[in-house]
XYZ file of C-alpha atoms in Angstrom:
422
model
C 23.704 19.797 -85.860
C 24.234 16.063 -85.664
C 24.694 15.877 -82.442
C 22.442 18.220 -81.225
C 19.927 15.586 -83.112
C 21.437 12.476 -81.827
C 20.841 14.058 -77.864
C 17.325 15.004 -78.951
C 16.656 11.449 -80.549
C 18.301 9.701 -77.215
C 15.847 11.731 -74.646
C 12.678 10.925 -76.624
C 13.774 7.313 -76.625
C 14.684 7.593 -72.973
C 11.041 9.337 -72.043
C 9.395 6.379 -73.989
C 10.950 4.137 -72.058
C 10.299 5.639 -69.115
C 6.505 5.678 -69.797
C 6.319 1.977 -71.167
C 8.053 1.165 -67.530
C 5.751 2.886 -66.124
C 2.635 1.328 -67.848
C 4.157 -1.672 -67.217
C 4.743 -1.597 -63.524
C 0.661 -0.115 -63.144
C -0.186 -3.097 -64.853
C 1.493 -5.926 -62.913
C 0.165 -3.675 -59.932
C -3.134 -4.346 -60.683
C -2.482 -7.938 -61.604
C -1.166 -8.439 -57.970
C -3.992 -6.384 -56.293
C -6.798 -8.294 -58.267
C -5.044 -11.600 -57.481
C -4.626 -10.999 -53.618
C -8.142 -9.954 -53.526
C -9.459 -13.061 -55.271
C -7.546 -14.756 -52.542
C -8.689 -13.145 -49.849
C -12.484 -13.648 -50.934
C -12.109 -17.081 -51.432
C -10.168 -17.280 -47.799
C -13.526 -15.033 -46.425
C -15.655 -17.075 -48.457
C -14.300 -20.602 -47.099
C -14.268 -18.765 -43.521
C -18.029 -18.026 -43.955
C -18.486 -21.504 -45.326
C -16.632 -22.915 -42.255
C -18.764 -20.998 -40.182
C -22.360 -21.421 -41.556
C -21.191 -25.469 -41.678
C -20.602 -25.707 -37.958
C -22.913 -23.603 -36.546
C -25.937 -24.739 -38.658
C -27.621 -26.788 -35.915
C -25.476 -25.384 -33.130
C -27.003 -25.162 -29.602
C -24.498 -22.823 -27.465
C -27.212 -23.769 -24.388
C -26.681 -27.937 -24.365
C -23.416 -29.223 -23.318
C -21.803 -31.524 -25.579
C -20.614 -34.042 -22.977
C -24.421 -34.266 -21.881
C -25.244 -37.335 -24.004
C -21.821 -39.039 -22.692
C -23.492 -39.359 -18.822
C -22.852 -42.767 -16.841
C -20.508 -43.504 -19.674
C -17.181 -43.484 -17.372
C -15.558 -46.093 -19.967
C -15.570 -43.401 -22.496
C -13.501 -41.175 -23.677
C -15.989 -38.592 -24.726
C -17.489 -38.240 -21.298
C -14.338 -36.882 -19.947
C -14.491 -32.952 -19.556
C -11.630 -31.265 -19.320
C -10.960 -27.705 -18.350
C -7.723 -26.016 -18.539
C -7.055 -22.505 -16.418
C -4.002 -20.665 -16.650
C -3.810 -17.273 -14.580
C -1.916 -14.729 -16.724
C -2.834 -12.031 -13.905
C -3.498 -11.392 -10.788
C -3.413 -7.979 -9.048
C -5.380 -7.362 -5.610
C -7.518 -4.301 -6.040
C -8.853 -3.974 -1.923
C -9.022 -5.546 0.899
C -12.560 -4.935 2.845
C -11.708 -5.673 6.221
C -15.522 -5.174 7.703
C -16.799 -7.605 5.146
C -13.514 -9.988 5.158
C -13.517 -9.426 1.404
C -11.097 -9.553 -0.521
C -11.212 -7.917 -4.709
C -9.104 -9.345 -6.833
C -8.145 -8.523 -10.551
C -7.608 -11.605 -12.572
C -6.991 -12.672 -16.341
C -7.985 -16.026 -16.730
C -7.040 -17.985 -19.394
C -9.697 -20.847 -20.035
C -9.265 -23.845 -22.899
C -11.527 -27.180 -23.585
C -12.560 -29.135 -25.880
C -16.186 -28.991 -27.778
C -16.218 -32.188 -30.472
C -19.083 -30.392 -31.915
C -16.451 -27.855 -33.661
C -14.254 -30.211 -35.389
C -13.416 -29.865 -38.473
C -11.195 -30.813 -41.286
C -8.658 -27.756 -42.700
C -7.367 -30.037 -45.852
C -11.400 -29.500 -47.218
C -11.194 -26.032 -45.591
C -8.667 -24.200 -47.483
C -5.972 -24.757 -45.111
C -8.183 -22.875 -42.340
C -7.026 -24.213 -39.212
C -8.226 -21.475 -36.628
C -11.530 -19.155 -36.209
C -12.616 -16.586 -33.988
C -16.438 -16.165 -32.672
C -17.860 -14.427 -29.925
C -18.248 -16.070 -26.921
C -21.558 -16.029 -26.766
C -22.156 -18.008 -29.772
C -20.650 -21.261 -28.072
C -20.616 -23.185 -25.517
C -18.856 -22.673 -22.091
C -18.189 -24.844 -19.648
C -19.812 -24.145 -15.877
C -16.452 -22.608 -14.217
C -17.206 -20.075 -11.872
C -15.251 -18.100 -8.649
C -16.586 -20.036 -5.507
C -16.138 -18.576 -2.333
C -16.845 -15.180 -3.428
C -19.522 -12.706 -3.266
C -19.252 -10.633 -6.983
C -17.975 -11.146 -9.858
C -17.980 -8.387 -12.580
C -16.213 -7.066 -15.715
C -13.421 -5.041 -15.759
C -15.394 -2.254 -17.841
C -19.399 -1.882 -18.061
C -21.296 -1.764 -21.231
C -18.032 -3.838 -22.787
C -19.106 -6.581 -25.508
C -18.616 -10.535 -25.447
C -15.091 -11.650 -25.534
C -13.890 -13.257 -28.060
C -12.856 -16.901 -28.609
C -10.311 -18.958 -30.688
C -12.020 -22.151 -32.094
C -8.861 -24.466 -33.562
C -9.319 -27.577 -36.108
C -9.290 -30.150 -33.315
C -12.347 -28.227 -31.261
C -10.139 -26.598 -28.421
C -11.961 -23.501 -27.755
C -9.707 -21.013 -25.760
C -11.493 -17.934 -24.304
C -9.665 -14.974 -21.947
C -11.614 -13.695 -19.136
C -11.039 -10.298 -17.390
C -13.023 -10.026 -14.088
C -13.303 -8.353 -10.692
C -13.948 -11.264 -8.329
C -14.879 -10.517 -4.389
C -13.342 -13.399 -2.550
C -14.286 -14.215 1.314
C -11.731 -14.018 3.436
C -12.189 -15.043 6.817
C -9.697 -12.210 9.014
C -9.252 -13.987 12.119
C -6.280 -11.382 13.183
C -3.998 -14.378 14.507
C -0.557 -15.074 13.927
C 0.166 -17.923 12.151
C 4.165 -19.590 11.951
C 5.447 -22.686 10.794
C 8.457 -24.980 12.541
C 10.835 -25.903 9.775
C 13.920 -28.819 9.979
C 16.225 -29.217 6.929
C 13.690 -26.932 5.017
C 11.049 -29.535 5.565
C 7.719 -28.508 7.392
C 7.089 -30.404 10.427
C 4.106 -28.701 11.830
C 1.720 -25.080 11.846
C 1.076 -23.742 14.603
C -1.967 -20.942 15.412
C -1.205 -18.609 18.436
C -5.250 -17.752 19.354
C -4.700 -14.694 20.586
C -5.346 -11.160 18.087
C -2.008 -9.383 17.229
C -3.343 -6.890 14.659
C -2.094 -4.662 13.230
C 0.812 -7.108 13.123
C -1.446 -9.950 11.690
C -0.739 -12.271 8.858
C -4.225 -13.183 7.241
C -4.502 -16.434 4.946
C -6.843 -16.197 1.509
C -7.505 -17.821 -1.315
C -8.581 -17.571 -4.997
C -11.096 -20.162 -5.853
C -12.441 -21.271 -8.904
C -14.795 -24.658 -9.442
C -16.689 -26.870 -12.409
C -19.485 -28.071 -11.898
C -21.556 -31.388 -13.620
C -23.576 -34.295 -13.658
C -21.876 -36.823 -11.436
C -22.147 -39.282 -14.563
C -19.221 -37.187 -16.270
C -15.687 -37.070 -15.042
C -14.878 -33.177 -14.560
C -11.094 -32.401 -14.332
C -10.177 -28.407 -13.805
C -6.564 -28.086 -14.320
C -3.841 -25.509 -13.517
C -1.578 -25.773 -17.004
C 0.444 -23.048 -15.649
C 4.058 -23.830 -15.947
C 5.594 -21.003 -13.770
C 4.242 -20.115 -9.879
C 1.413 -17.995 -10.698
C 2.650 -14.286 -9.095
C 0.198 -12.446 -7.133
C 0.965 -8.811 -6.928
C -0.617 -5.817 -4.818
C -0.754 -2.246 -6.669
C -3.677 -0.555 -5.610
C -3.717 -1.545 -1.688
C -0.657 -0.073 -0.068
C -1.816 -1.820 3.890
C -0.418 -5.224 2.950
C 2.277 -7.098 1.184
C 2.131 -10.633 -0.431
C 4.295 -12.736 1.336
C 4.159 -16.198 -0.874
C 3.003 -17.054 -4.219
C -0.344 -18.637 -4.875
C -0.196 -22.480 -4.003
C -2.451 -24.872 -5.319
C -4.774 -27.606 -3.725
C -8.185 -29.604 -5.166
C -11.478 -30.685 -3.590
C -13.890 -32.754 -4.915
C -17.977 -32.887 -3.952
C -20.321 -35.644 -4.861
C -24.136 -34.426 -3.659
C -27.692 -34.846 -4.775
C -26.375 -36.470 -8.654
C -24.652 -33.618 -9.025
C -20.034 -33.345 -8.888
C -17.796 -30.003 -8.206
C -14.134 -30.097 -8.961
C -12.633 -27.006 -7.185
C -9.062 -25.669 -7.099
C -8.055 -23.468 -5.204
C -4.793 -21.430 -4.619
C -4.121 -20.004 -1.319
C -1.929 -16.747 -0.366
C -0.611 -15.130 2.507
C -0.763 -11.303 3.453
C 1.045 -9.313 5.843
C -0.163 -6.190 7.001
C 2.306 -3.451 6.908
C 2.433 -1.829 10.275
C 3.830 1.545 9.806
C 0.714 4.008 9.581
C -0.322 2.360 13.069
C 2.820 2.236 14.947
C 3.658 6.226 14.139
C -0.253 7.436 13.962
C -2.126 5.484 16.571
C 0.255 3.746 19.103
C 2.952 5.728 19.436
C 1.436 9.059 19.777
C -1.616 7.202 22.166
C 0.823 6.348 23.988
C 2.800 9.731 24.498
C -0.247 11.341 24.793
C -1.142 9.067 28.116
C 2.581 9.583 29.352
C 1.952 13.868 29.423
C -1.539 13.047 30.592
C -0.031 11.092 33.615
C 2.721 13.692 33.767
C -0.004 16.183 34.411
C -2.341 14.291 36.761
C 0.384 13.486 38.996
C 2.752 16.638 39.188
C 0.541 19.480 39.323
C 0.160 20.528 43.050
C -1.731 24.132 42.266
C -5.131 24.843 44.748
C -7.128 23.566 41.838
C -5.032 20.359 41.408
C -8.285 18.055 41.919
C -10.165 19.749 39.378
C -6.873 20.170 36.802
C -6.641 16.173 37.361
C -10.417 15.471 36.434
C -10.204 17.610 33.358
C -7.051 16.783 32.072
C -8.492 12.702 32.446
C -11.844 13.801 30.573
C -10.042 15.164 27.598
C -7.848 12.319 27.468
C -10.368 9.574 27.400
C -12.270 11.581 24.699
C -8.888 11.621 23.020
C -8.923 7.798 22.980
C -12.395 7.651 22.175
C -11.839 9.013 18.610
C -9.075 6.492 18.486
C -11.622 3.423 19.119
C -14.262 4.971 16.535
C -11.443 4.780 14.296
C -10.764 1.277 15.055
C -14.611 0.258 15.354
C -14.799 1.992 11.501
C -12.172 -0.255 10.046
C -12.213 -3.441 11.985
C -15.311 -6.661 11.778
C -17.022 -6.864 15.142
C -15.208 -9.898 15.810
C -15.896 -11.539 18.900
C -12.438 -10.476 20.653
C -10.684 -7.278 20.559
C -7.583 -6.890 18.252
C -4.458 -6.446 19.912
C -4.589 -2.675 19.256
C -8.073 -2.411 20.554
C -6.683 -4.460 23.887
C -3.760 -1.582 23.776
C -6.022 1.381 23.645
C -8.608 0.047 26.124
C -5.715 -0.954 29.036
C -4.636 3.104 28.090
C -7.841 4.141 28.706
C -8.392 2.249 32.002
C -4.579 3.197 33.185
C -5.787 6.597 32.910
C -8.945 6.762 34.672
C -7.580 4.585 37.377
C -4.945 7.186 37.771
C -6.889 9.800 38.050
C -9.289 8.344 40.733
C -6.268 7.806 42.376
C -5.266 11.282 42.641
C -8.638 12.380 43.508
C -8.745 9.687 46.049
C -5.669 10.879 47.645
C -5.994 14.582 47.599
C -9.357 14.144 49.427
C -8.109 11.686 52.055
C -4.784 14.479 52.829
C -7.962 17.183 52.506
C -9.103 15.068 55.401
C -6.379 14.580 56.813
C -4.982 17.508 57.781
C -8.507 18.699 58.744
C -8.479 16.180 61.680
C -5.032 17.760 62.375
C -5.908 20.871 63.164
C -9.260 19.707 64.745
C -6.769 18.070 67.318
C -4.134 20.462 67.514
C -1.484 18.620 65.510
C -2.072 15.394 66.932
C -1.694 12.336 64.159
C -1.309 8.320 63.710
C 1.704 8.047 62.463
C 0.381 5.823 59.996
C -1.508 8.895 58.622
C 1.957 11.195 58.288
C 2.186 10.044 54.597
C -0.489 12.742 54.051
C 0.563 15.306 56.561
C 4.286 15.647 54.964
C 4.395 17.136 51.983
C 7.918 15.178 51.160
C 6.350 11.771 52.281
C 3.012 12.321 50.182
C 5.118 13.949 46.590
C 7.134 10.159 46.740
C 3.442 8.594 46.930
C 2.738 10.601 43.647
C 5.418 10.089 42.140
C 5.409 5.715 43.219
C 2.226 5.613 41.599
C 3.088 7.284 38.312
C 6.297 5.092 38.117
C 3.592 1.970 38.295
C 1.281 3.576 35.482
C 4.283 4.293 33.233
C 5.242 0.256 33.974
C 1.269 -0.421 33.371
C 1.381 1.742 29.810
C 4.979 0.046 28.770
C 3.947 -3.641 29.977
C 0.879 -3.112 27.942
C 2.985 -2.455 24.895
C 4.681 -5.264 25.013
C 2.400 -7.786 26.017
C -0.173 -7.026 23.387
C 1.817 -8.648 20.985
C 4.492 -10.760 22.426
């Protein structure tokens, strides 16, 4: 019995301790919760303050440097833009228009003295986000283009980061249409000891084996009593990449250069960072030259071999189809190509096909009628022939005529190739 009382005693004592534990822990709980919330409304509450302080007689529409004009000597009138590329992805490439879309994350910072502040009579609050419609932003736009959109319709303002010392960073995602002059040359450089000693343009079109020279652009414009500066921060070479666009390859990395315009009281500080693309070749080697030029060889194969009674009228066909053949291959072309004022080399390539063709076939014609006539004045005079005229009275003599002139066509058609873009 006295031990069965001592257990019972011991497991009340240990329940009550269990529950005063319990009780315990709930209460320092609720201690911590009530104390972390007090914090956190006096941090919102010091935010708000912060906040309603610096934007009380804010004007997001009036520059701050604005007041600083024909001031060179000081510091204030210096405005300062920093640009950072964190992407850069090419979405098309608009031939037609010599555009160029590009999708780019830009990474934008400067410096608004307006939104200073001190974060020892701030709480400790060194950093604030607004939209970025509620500040001011400096007059950096894409030149040399023809759009610029968002990524997304319908998607809000951005946001900004507004820190103690009134850098104001901001991250823009846009769509920007860049001109991009397609001239369809071939550019190459001569280097010595991996130094460049000169660039030289061959002026004649060699497309589709073209390498075409763009550039992203961006500019800040000002008064021309403020000194603008537009910087590239970006430590690394920026890395343009091609994802959507599977017709051309980036061959270099963006490279930078400046420019700076003085006109009319007014400055622009551009940068610029050029590229290089290289078309890839494939689809029009195996789809449009190589079977063009196949298709010409059986044409010629036809035109000049076939000696059946209808031979004229097999020729004439056989060099109608053809040339309609071809003709579908210049719509194509016309469809994808500027109306440039020369042809590209694939447009001199088909056209030369074209003509070696037709001159072939008036050829045969030519030749068919003059042994037709021929070997009518033969018989009219009982055999009798100049013997310069025998080259259409022997059948032997007049197939090594057909055959010379299809061996020239088939030189015309491969010389073609190869001078087009060598």
């Amino acid at each position: 019995m006295i031990r069965l009382s001592n257990s019972i005693v011991t497991k009340e004592f240990s329940e009550y301790f269990s529950f005063i534990l319990m009780r315990f822990s709930i209460g320092v709980a609720s201690l911590l919760s009530l104390f972390s919330f007090d914090v956190c409304a006096v941090s919102l509450n010091a935010t708000n303050e912060l906040i309603e302080r610096l934007f009380k007689d804010y004007n997001a529409q009036a520059s701050p440097y604005a007041a600083n004009i024909n001031s060179l000597g000081d510091p204030s009138s210096i405005q300062t833009v920093s640009l950072r590329f964190s992407r850069a992805i090419i979405a098309s490439v608009n031939e037609r228009d010599w555009t160029i879309s590009i999708f780019l994350t830009a990474n934008y910072k400067w410096r608004d003295p307006r939104l200073v502040w001190d974060p020892a009579t701030s709480e400790g609050i060194s950093q604030i986000s607004m939209k970025s419609d509620t500040v001011w932003q400096p007059d950096v736009y894409p030149c040399e283009s023809t759009k610029v959109g968002p990524v997304l319709k319908d998607l809000p303002p951005s946001s900004v980061s507004i820190q103690y010392d009134g850098s104001v960073r901001m991250d823009a995602n846009q769509v920007v249409n860049y001109i991009c002059q397609m001239k369809a040359r071939i550019f190459f450089n001569i280097y010595l000891d991996h130094q460049l000693l000169d660039c030289h343009h061959l002026f004649f079109d060699a497309f589709p084996f073209d390498t075409q020279q763009c550039s992203i652009c961006f500019a800040l414009d000002g008064p021309s009593g403020l000194f603008l500066t537009l910087d590239d921060v970006s430590q690394q070479p920026i890395e343009l990449r091609n994802k959507s666009n599977s017709e051309w390859d980036v061959v270099r990395n963006l490279t930078r250069d400046e420019t700076r315009v003085v006109q009319d009281g007014m400055q622009s500080h551009r940068v610029i960072f050029h590229f290089s693309l290289v078309r890839r070749a494939f689809f029009w080697i195996f789809l449009i030259i190589i079977p063009t030029f196949l298709f010409c060889l059986v044409t010629l194969v036809g035109v000049y071999f076939y000696e059946g009674d209808d031979a004229v009228q097999s020729a004439a066909s056989i060099g109608l189809t053809t040339m309609t053949s071809l003709m579908l291959v210049v719509t194509i072309l016309s469809d994808d190509l500027d109306k440039s004022d020369n042809l590209p080399g694939l447009g001199w390539f088909v056209f030369v096909e074209i003509v070696v063709v037709c001159v072939s076939v008036v050829v045969v014609l030519v030749a068919d009628g003059a042994r037709s006539l021929v070997l009518s004045y033969r018989r009219r005079n009982k055999g009798s022939c100049v013997v310069c005229l025998r080259i259409f009275t022997s059948r032997k003599l007049f197939r090594a005529l057909r055959v010379t002139i299809f061996l020239l066509s088939i030189t015309a058609l491969v010389l073609n190739a190869i001078l087009c873009w060598t």
